[in-house]
mmCIF file of C-alpha atoms in Angstrom:
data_model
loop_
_atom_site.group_PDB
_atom_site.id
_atom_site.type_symbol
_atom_site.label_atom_id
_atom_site.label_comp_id
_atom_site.label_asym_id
_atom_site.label_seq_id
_atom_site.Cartn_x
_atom_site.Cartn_y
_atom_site.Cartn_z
ATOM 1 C CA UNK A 1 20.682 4.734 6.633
ATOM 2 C CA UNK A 2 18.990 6.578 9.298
ATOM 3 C CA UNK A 3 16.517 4.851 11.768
ATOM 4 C CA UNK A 4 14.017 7.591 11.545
ATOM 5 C CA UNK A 5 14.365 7.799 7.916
ATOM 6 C CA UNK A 6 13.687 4.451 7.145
ATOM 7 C CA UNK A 7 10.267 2.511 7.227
ATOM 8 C CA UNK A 8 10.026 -1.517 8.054
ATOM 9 C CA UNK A 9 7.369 -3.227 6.681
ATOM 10 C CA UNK A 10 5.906 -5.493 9.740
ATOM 11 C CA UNK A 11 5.542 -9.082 9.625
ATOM 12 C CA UNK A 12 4.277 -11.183 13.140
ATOM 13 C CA UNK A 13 2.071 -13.530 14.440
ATOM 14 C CA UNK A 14 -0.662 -11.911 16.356
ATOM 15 C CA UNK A 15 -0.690 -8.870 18.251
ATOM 16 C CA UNK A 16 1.467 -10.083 20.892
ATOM 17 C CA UNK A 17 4.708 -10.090 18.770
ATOM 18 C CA UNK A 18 3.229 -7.350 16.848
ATOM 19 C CA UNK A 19 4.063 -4.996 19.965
ATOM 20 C CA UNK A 20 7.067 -6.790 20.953
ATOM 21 C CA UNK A 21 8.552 -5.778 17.509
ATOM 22 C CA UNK A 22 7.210 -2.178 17.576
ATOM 23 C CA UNK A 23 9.204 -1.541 21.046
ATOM 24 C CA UNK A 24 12.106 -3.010 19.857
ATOM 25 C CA UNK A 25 12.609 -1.015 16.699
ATOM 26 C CA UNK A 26 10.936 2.175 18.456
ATOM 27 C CA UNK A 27 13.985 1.691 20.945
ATOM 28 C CA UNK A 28 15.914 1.713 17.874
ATOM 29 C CA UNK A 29 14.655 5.092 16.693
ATOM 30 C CA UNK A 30 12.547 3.664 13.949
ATOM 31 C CA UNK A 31 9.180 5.502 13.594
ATOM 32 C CA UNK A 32 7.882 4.615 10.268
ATOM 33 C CA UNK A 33 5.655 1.082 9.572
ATOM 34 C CA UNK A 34 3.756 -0.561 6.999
ATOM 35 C CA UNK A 35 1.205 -2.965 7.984
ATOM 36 C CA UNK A 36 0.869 -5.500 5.416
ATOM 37 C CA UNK A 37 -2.833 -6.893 4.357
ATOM 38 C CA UNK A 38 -2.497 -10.539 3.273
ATOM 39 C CA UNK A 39 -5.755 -12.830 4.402
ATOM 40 C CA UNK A 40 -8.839 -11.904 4.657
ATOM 41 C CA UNK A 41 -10.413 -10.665 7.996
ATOM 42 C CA UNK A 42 -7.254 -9.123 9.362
ATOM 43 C CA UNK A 43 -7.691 -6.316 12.319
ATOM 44 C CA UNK A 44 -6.014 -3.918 10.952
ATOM 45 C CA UNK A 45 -7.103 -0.574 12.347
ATOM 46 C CA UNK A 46 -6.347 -2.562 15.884
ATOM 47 C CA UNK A 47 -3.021 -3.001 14.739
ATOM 48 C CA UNK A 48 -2.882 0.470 13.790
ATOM 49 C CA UNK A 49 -3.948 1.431 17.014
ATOM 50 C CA UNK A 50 -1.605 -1.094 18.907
ATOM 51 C CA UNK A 51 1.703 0.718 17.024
ATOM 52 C CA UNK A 52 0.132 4.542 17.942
ATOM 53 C CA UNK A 53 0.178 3.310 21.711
ATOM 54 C CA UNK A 54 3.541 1.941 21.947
ATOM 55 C CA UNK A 55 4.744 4.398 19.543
ATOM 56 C CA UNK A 56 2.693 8.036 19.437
ATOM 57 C CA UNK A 57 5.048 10.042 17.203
ATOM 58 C CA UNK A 58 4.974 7.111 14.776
ATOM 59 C CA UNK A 59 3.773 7.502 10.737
ATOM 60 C CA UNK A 60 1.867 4.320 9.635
ATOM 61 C CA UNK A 61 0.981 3.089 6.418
ATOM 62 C CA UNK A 62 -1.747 0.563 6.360
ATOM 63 C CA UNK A 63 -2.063 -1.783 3.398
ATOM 64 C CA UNK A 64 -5.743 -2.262 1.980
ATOM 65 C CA UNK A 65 -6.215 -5.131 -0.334
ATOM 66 C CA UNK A 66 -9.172 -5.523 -2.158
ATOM 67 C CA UNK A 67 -9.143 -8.452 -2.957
ATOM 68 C CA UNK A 68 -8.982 -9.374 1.039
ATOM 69 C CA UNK A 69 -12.583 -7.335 0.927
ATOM 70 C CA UNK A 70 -14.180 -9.072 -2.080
ATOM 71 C CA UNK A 71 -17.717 -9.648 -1.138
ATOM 72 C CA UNK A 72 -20.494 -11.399 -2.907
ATOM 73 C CA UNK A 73 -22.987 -10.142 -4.632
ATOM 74 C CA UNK A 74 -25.478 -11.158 -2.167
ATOM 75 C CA UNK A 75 -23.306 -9.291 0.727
ATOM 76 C CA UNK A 76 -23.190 -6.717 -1.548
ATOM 77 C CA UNK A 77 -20.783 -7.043 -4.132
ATOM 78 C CA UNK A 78 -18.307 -4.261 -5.384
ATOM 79 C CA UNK A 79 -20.528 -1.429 -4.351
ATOM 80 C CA UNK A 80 -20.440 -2.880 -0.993
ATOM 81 C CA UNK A 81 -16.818 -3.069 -1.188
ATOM 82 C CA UNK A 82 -16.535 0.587 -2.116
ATOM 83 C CA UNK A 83 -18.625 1.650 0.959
ATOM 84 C CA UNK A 84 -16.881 -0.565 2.997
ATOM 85 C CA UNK A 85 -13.692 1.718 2.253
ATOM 86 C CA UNK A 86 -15.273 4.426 2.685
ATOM 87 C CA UNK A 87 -15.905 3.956 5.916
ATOM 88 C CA UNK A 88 -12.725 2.443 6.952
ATOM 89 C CA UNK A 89 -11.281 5.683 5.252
ATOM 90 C CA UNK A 90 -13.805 7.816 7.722
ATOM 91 C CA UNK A 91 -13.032 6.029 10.928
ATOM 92 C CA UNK A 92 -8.727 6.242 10.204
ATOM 93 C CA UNK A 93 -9.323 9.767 9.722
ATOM 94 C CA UNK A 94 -11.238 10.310 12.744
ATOM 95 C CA UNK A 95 -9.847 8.174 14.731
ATOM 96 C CA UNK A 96 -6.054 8.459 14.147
ATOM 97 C CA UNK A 97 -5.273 11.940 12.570
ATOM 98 C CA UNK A 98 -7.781 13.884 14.329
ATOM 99 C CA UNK A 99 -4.406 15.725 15.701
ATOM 100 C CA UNK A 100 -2.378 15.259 13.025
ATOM 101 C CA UNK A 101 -1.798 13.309 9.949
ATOM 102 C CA UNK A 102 -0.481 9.953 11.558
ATOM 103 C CA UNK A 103 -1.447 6.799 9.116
ATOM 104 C CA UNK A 104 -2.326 6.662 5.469
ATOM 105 C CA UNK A 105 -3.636 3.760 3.042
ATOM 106 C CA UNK A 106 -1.977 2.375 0.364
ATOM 107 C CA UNK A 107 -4.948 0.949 -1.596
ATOM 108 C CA UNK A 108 -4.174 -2.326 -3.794
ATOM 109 C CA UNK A 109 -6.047 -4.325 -6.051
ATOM 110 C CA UNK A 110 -4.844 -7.472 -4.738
ATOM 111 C CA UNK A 111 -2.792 -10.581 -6.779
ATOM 112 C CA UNK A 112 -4.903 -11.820 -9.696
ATOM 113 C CA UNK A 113 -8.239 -11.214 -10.655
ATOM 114 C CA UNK A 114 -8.701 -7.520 -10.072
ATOM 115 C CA UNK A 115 -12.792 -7.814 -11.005
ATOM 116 C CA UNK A 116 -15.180 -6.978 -9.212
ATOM 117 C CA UNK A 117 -13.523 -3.853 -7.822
ATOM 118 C CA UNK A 118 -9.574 -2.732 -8.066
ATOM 119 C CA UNK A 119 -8.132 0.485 -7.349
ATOM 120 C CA UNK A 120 -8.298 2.238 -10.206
ATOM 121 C CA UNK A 121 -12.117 2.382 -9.706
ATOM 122 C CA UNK A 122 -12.123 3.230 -6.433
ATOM 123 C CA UNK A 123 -10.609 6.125 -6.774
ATOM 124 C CA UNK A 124 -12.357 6.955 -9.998
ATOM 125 C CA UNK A 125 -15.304 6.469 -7.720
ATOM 126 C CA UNK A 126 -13.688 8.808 -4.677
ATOM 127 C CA UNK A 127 -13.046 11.533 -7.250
ATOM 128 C CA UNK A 128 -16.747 12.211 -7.690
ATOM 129 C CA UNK A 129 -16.997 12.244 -3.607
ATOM 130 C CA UNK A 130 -17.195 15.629 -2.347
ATOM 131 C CA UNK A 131 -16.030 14.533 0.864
ATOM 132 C CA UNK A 132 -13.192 12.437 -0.420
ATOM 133 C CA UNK A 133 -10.697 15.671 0.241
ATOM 134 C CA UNK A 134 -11.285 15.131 3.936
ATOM 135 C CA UNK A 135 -10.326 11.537 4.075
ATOM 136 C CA UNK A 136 -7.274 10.141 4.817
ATOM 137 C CA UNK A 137 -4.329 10.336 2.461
ATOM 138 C CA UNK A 138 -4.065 7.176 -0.064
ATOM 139 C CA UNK A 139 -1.172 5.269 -1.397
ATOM 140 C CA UNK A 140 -1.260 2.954 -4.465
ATOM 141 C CA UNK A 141 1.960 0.680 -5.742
ATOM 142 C CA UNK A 142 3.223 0.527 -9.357
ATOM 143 C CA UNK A 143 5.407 -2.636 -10.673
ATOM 144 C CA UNK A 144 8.780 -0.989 -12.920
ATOM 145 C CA UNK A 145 9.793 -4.627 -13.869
ATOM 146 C CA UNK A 146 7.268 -6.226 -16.476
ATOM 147 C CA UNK A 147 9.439 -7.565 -19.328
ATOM 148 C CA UNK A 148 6.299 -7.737 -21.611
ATOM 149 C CA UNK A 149 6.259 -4.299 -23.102
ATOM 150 C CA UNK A 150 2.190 -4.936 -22.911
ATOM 151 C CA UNK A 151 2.091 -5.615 -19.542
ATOM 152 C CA UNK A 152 4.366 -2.551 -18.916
ATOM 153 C CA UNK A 153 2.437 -0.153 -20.678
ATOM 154 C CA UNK A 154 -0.522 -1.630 -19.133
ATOM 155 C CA UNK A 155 0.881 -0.842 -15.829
ATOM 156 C CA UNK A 156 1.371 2.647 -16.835
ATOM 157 C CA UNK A 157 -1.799 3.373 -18.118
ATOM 158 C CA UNK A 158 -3.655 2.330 -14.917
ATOM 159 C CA UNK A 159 -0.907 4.130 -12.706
ATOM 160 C CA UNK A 160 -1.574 7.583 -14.496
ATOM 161 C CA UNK A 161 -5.480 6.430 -14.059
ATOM 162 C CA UNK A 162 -4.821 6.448 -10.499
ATOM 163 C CA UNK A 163 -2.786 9.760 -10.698
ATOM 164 C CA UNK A 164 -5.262 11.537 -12.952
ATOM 165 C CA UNK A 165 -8.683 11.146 -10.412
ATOM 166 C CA UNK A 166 -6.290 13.639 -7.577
ATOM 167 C CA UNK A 167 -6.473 11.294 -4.961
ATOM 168 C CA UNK A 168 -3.478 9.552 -4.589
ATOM 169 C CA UNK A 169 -0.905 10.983 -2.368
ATOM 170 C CA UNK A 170 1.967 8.458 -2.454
ATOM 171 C CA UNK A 171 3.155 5.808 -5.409
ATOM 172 C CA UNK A 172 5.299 2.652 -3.828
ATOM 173 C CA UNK A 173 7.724 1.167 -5.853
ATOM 174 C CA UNK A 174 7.809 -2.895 -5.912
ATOM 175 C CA UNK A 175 10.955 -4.346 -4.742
ATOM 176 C CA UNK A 176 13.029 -5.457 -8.135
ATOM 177 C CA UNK A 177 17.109 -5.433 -9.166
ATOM 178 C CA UNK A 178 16.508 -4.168 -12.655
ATOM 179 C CA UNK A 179 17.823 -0.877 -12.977
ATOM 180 C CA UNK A 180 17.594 0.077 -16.439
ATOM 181 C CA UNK A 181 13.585 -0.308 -16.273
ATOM 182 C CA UNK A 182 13.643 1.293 -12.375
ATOM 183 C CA UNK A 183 15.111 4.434 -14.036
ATOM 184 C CA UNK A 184 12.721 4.174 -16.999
ATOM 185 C CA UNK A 185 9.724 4.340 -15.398
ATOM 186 C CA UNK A 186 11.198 7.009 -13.174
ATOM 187 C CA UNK A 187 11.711 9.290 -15.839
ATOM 188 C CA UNK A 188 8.081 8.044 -17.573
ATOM 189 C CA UNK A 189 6.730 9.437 -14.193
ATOM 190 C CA UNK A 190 8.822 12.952 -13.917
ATOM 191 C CA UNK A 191 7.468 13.346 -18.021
ATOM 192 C CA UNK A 192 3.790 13.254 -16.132
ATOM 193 C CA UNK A 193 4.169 16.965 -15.564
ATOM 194 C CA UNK A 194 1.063 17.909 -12.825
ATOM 195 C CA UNK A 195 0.401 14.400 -12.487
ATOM 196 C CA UNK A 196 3.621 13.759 -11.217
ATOM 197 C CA UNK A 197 3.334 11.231 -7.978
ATOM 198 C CA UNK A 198 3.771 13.942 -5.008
ATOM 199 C CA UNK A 199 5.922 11.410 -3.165
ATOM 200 C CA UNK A 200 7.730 8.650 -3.699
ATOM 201 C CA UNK A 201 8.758 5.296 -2.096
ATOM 202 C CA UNK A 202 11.122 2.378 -2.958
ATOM 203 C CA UNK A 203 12.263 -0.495 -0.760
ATOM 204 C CA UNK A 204 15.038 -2.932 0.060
ATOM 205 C CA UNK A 205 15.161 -6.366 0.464
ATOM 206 C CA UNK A 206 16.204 -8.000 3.641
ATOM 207 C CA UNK A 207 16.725 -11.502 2.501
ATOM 208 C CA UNK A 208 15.778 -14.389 4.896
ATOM 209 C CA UNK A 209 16.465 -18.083 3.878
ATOM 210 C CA UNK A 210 12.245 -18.210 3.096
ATOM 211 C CA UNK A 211 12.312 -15.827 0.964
ATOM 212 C CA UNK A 212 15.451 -16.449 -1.354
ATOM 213 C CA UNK A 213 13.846 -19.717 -1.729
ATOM 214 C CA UNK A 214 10.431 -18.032 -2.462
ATOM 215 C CA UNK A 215 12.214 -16.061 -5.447
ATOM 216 C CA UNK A 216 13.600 -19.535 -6.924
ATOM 217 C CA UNK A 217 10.861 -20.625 -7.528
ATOM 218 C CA UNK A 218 8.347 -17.868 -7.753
ATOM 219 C CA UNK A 219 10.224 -14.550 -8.825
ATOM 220 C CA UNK A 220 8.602 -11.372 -8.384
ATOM 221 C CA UNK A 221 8.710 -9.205 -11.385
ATOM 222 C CA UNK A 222 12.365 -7.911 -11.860
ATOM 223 C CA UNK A 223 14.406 -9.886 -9.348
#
């Protein structure tokens, strides 16, 4: 595979090793990242910003969990939530594809719970936005592997949600090892005619001795 085909989801401990890793797989010809979202309070636009300087021809995709931005309703509950993406949305744009179109969002609900707010409201909620065309670009991710047929059709009905409201640029695949249902949904999609996801993304696993334990004993979805 290519280095500046492929994208490598980032994993570090502060922004220290953050850059260390960005040089060494810039050296490498790698250009692509995803910046994961997985605790609350992360600094993600600085991370953003960190990759650009190291690596200025690079395409970033940050990760925006919701359920990392739940606030109260005294802080302002979900519509505070919404117009706290909003404005993260505004400042990426301005701040990072002024020149050109160098980091998009790929907006998740988060594990669990998806009340008060998930995705599929946001962007209902961004297709009534008149500005929401000048925004950046938005991802959203779609599981293939349920075994329940409920919780597969589920999954389909909120992904053509998403797909319906015209904001969603990208759909990424969840990492799984069941074919027969990867090339299910993938023809389920190409049947969505002008819905049809405008690009798509799948990954590979690099498996570390963590995470081959982590799938023992919590499997994702089709591993």
């Amino acid at each position: 595979m290519a280095a500046r085909t492929t994208r490598v989801e980032l994993f570090f401990k502060g922004r220290a090793e953050l850059r260390s890793r960005v040089r060494m797989l810039a050296a490498r010809g790698v250009q692509a990242f995803n910046l994961v979202n997985k605790n609350k309070g992360e600094e993600l636009e600085l991370w953003v910003q960190d990759i650009l300087e190291i690596c200025p021809e690079a395409q970033i995709c940050m990760h925006y969990s919701l359920k990392n931005h739940k606030l109260s309703q005294k802080a302002g509950g979900p519509d505070g939530m919404f117009r706290e993406l909003e404005e993260t949305l505004d400042r990426i744009e301005s701040s990072f594809n002024a020149e050109a179109p160098r980091v998009e969002v790929l907006l998740v609900s988060g594990s669990g719970n998806k009340k008060p707010l998930d995705t599929v409201e946001c962007l209902e909620r961004l297709q009534g936005d008149a500005n929401a065309h000048n925004r950046v670009a938005i991802g959203v991710a779609f599981n293939p592997y349920f075994e329940d047929e409920a919780e597969m059709s589920e999954e389909r009905s909120r992904l053509e949600r998403k797909l319906r409201t015209g904001q969603v640029s990208s759909v990424w695949l969840q990492f799984g090892a069941d074919s027969a249902r990867l090339r299910d949904s993938l023809q389920w999609m190409d049947s969505l005619g002008d819905h049809r996801p405008e690009k798509l993304f799948g990954s590979l696993f690099l498996p570390t001795k963590k995470l081959i334990a982590q799938q023992r004993f919590r499997p994702w979805n089709g591993v």
